Amino acid sequence: MFILDQHSSIACQYLAEIRDVETQKDPLRFRQNLRRLGQLLAYEISKTLHFESREIETPLTKSSAKFLKDDVVVISILRAALPFSQGFQDLFDRAEFGFIGAARLPQAANEPVEIGLNYLATPNLNEKTVIVVDPMLATGKSIVKSIESLFENGKPKSLHIATTIAAPEGVSYVKENLNTAYNLWSCALDEKLNEKYYIVPGLGDAGDLAFGQKL
């Protein structure tokens, strides 16, 4: 598992700002910071992908340059992933894109979280490098259920899971229940889940902070 904030960089400031209750009052800045974190994490993931050399012609001479060889598909889990995944679209600008609608179902106190999927639109995933993007890895159930549904549209060559903030419980759930090889990337690994299955210290509801409270 790669954790971005274990390395001192500007990412630490962006993370602090999306967590801070005062900065969260500015939805535009919240979305921008999620996008920036997506860009930084996409760059780190790109270091693990395959490239090929091609000849290009500069104004002065011919030269050899490296180009991404992998066919990348970025999958956004709606709605909270949209600003975060925009950072991936900025870097993987020739990628294909897919979308999954996943949400927690209503639950009584102390009942386990259950996930409902209500939308799925992706290209063919066979032999593609798939990056599933979701800002919050809390229980891990949304990620596992989403990826299981993705495999109805093909079997990827490789799978990456990218998140802004992860909880240890979610990381463990994915490891125990996702029956395929994957690489997990996060900007931060937080302390725990609380009794409502929210990440602590976390940042609250990323979708509401980015787009306003839903009914």
Tab-separated table of C-alpha atoms in Angstrom:
chain	number	residue	atom	x	y	z
A	1	MET	CA	0.000	0.000	0.000
A	2	PHE	CA	1.339	3.416	-1.006
A	3	ILE	CA	0.475	6.335	1.309
A	4	LEU	CA	1.178	9.771	-0.151
A	5	ASP	CA	1.427	11.805	3.067
A	6	GLN	CA	4.193	9.587	4.426
A	7	HIS	CA	6.396	11.621	2.110
A	8	SER	CA	6.612	15.342	2.882
A	9	SER	CA	5.201	17.303	-0.037
A	10	ILE	CA	2.558	19.893	-0.916
A	11	ALA	CA	0.039	17.037	-0.651
A	12	CYS	CA	0.187	17.369	3.135
A	13	GLN	CA	-1.134	20.941	2.888
A	14	TYR	CA	-3.941	19.942	0.513
A	15	LEU	CA	-4.941	17.155	2.908
A	16	ALA	CA	-4.934	19.542	5.866
A	17	GLU	CA	-7.164	21.977	4.005
A	18	ILE	CA	-9.803	19.407	3.002
A	19	ARG	CA	-9.965	18.302	6.657
A	20	ASP	CA	-10.135	21.779	8.221
A	21	VAL	CA	-13.684	22.866	9.087
A	22	GLU	CA	-12.935	26.499	8.213
A	23	THR	CA	-11.500	25.731	4.783
A	24	GLN	CA	-14.366	23.307	4.151
A	25	LYS	CA	-16.720	26.304	4.054
A	26	ASP	CA	-15.352	27.013	0.568
A	27	PRO	CA	-16.688	24.203	-1.698
A	28	LEU	CA	-14.649	25.426	-4.666
A	29	ARG	CA	-11.386	25.132	-2.730
A	30	PHE	CA	-12.464	21.737	-1.389
A	31	ARG	CA	-13.041	20.454	-4.930
A	32	GLN	CA	-9.792	22.001	-6.170
A	33	ASN	CA	-7.793	20.333	-3.420
A	34	LEU	CA	-9.384	16.956	-4.149
A	35	ARG	CA	-8.470	17.453	-7.799
A	36	ARG	CA	-4.882	18.347	-6.886
A	37	LEU	CA	-4.566	15.263	-4.694
A	38	GLY	CA	-5.893	13.201	-7.578
A	39	GLN	CA	-3.216	14.646	-9.841
A	40	LEU	CA	-0.463	13.840	-7.358
A	41	LEU	CA	-1.665	10.293	-6.784
A	42	ALA	CA	-2.121	9.730	-10.525
A	43	TYR	CA	1.489	10.795	-11.035
A	44	GLU	CA	2.678	8.262	-8.449
A	45	ILE	CA	0.636	5.502	-10.085
A	46	SER	CA	2.041	6.432	-13.501
A	47	LYS	CA	5.521	5.518	-12.277
A	48	THR	CA	4.428	1.863	-12.083
A	49	LEU	CA	2.916	1.663	-15.587
A	50	HIS	CA	4.472	0.547	-18.846
A	51	PHE	CA	6.008	2.960	-21.348
A	52	GLU	CA	7.446	2.569	-24.831
A	53	SER	CA	10.020	4.603	-26.741
A	54	ARG	CA	9.027	6.437	-29.898
A	55	GLU	CA	10.879	8.768	-32.194
A	56	ILE	CA	9.703	12.375	-32.289
A	57	GLU	CA	10.974	15.361	-34.225
A	58	THR	CA	11.803	18.555	-32.372
A	59	PRO	CA	12.412	21.899	-34.168
A	60	LEU	CA	16.133	21.011	-34.163
A	61	THR	CA	16.460	17.242	-34.564
A	62	LYS	CA	14.923	13.848	-34.057
A	63	SER	CA	14.801	12.410	-30.544
A	64	SER	CA	13.587	9.375	-28.634
A	65	ALA	CA	10.773	9.888	-26.119
A	66	LYS	CA	8.708	7.694	-23.802
A	67	PHE	CA	4.948	7.328	-24.168
A	68	LEU	CA	2.443	5.487	-22.002
A	69	LYS	CA	1.854	2.018	-23.423
A	70	ASP	CA	-0.916	0.800	-21.110
A	71	ASP	CA	-4.558	1.338	-22.019
A	72	VAL	CA	-5.896	3.103	-18.925
A	73	VAL	CA	-9.507	3.187	-17.737
A	74	VAL	CA	-10.427	5.456	-14.809
A	75	ILE	CA	-13.562	4.400	-12.913
A	76	SER	CA	-15.240	7.002	-10.673
A	77	ILE	CA	-17.557	5.941	-7.853
A	78	LEU	CA	-20.304	8.571	-7.828
A	79	ARG	CA	-20.791	11.190	-6.613
A	80	ALA	CA	-17.969	12.013	-4.248
A	81	ALA	CA	-15.240	10.792	-6.607
A	82	LEU	CA	-15.900	13.365	-9.333
A	83	PRO	CA	-13.468	16.121	-8.170
A	84	PHE	CA	-10.827	13.581	-7.114
A	85	SER	CA	-11.085	11.669	-10.395
A	86	GLN	CA	-10.747	14.903	-12.358
A	87	GLY	CA	-7.117	14.928	-11.245
A	88	PHE	CA	-6.677	11.495	-12.843
A	89	GLN	CA	-8.345	12.723	-16.032
A	90	ASP	CA	-5.920	15.656	-16.120
A	91	LEU	CA	-2.905	13.340	-16.179
A	92	PHE	CA	-4.298	10.326	-18.027
A	93	ASP	CA	-5.828	12.547	-20.679
A	94	ARG	CA	-6.128	9.752	-23.252
A	95	ALA	CA	-7.755	7.279	-20.886
A	96	GLU	CA	-11.240	5.877	-21.151
A	97	PHE	CA	-13.644	6.500	-18.283
A	98	GLY	CA	-16.381	4.667	-16.436
A	99	PHE	CA	-18.798	5.440	-13.635
A	100	ILE	CA	-20.463	3.516	-10.825
A	101	GLY	CA	-23.263	4.729	-8.570
A	102	ALA	CA	-22.759	3.279	-5.077
A	103	ALA	CA	-24.322	4.391	-1.797
A	104	ARG	CA	-24.869	3.162	1.724
A	105	LEU	CA	-28.371	1.791	2.235
A	106	PRO	CA	-30.440	3.108	5.173
A	107	GLN	CA	-29.554	1.268	8.375
A	108	ALA	CA	-30.616	1.156	11.979
A	109	ALA	CA	-28.172	1.899	14.776
A	110	ASN	CA	-25.464	-0.736	15.220
A	111	GLU	CA	-26.438	-2.547	12.004
A	112	PRO	CA	-23.632	-3.319	9.546
A	113	VAL	CA	-23.256	-1.138	6.472
A	114	GLU	CA	-24.831	-2.458	3.274
A	115	ILE	CA	-24.133	-1.015	-0.172
A	116	GLY	CA	-26.501	-0.541	-3.062
A	117	LEU	CA	-25.345	-0.101	-6.670
A	118	ASN	CA	-27.690	1.826	-8.928
A	119	TYR	CA	-25.593	2.758	-11.965
A	120	LEU	CA	-22.791	1.187	-13.991
A	121	ALA	CA	-21.312	2.492	-17.242
A	122	THR	CA	-17.848	1.416	-18.377
A	123	PRO	CA	-15.966	0.538	-21.552
A	124	ASN	CA	-14.690	-2.982	-22.171
A	125	LEU	CA	-12.092	-3.642	-19.455
A	126	ASN	CA	-10.332	-6.670	-20.941
A	127	GLU	CA	-6.547	-6.291	-20.737
A	128	LYS	CA	-6.848	-2.671	-19.610
A	129	THR	CA	-5.125	-0.962	-16.680
A	130	VAL	CA	-8.069	-0.021	-14.466
A	131	ILE	CA	-7.904	2.651	-11.759
A	132	VAL	CA	-10.929	2.722	-9.434
A	133	VAL	CA	-11.224	6.121	-7.766
A	134	ASP	CA	-13.142	6.842	-4.552
A	135	PRO	CA	-12.076	9.532	-2.059
A	136	MET	CA	-13.093	7.670	1.115
A	137	LEU	CA	-12.202	4.041	1.852
A	138	ALA	CA	-14.207	3.540	5.049
A	139	THR	CA	-15.720	0.058	5.445
A	140	GLY	CA	-14.357	-1.071	2.081
A	141	LYS	CA	-17.707	-2.502	1.038
A	142	SER	CA	-18.353	0.032	-1.731
A	143	ILE	CA	-14.986	-0.692	-3.329
A	144	VAL	CA	-15.379	-4.481	-3.174
A	145	LYS	CA	-18.939	-4.507	-4.479
A	146	SER	CA	-18.108	-2.006	-7.213
A	147	ILE	CA	-15.100	-3.969	-8.430
A	148	GLU	CA	-17.061	-7.226	-8.422
A	149	SER	CA	-19.652	-5.577	-10.662
A	150	LEU	CA	-16.928	-4.154	-12.914
A	151	PHE	CA	-15.730	-7.618	-13.834
A	152	GLU	CA	-19.000	-8.127	-15.701
A	153	ASN	CA	-17.464	-5.792	-18.316
A	154	GLY	CA	-14.165	-7.637	-18.699
A	155	LYS	CA	-11.076	-8.711	-16.805
A	156	PRO	CA	-8.432	-5.989	-16.454
A	157	LYS	CA	-4.725	-6.584	-16.994
A	158	SER	CA	-4.066	-4.760	-13.730
A	159	LEU	CA	-6.149	-3.050	-11.055
A	160	HIS	CA	-5.378	0.005	-8.938
A	161	ILE	CA	-7.556	1.387	-6.143
A	162	ALA	CA	-7.015	5.089	-5.444
A	163	THR	CA	-8.461	6.897	-2.444
A	164	THR	CA	-7.909	10.170	-0.627
A	165	ILE	CA	-8.335	8.875	2.930
A	166	ALA	CA	-8.484	5.248	4.072
A	167	ALA	CA	-9.412	3.591	7.372
A	168	PRO	CA	-7.535	0.487	8.582
A	169	GLU	CA	-10.832	-1.429	8.770
A	170	GLY	CA	-11.533	-0.693	5.113
A	171	VAL	CA	-8.038	-1.688	4.051
A	172	SER	CA	-8.435	-4.992	5.907
A	173	TYR	CA	-11.895	-5.641	4.432
A	174	VAL	CA	-10.621	-5.153	0.890
A	175	LYS	CA	-7.670	-7.431	1.540
A	176	GLU	CA	-9.909	-10.171	2.946
A	177	ASN	CA	-12.764	-9.952	0.437
A	178	LEU	CA	-11.432	-8.829	-2.927
A	179	ASN	CA	-10.501	-11.963	-4.817
A	180	THR	CA	-8.213	-10.430	-7.395
A	181	ALA	CA	-4.767	-8.857	-7.497
A	182	TYR	CA	-4.688	-5.094	-6.930
A	183	ASN	CA	-2.534	-2.178	-5.817
A	184	LEU	CA	-3.894	0.181	-3.161
A	185	TRP	CA	-3.000	3.874	-3.179
A	186	SER	CA	-4.098	6.476	-0.631
A	187	CYS	CA	-3.190	10.034	0.232
A	188	ALA	CA	-3.588	9.233	3.951
A	189	LEU	CA	-4.261	6.291	6.270
A	190	ASP	CA	-6.339	7.435	9.232
A	191	GLU	CA	-6.875	6.058	12.725
A	192	LYS	CA	-10.179	4.159	12.708
A	193	LEU	CA	-13.919	4.107	11.985
A	194	ASN	CA	-16.358	5.469	14.551
A	195	GLU	CA	-19.673	3.887	15.584
A	196	LYS	CA	-21.354	5.380	12.485
A	197	TYR	CA	-18.661	3.926	10.221
A	198	TYR	CA	-17.137	7.330	9.431
A	199	ILE	CA	-13.381	7.711	9.200
A	200	VAL	CA	-11.647	9.370	12.191
A	201	PRO	CA	-10.184	11.990	12.017
A	202	GLY	CA	-11.361	11.959	8.416
A	203	LEU	CA	-13.096	14.971	6.932
A	204	GLY	CA	-16.837	14.296	7.023
A	205	ASP	CA	-18.952	13.551	3.938
A	206	ALA	CA	-16.820	14.277	0.863
A	207	GLY	CA	-19.814	14.348	-1.476
A	208	ASP	CA	-21.713	16.861	0.638
A	209	LEU	CA	-18.648	19.062	1.064
A	210	ALA	CA	-18.012	19.091	-2.665
A	211	PHE	CA	-21.580	19.465	-3.941
A	212	GLY	CA	-23.885	20.373	-1.049
A	213	GLN	CA	-26.004	18.224	1.243
A	214	LYS	CA	-28.213	15.664	-0.448
A	215	LEU	CA	-31.805	14.965	0.514
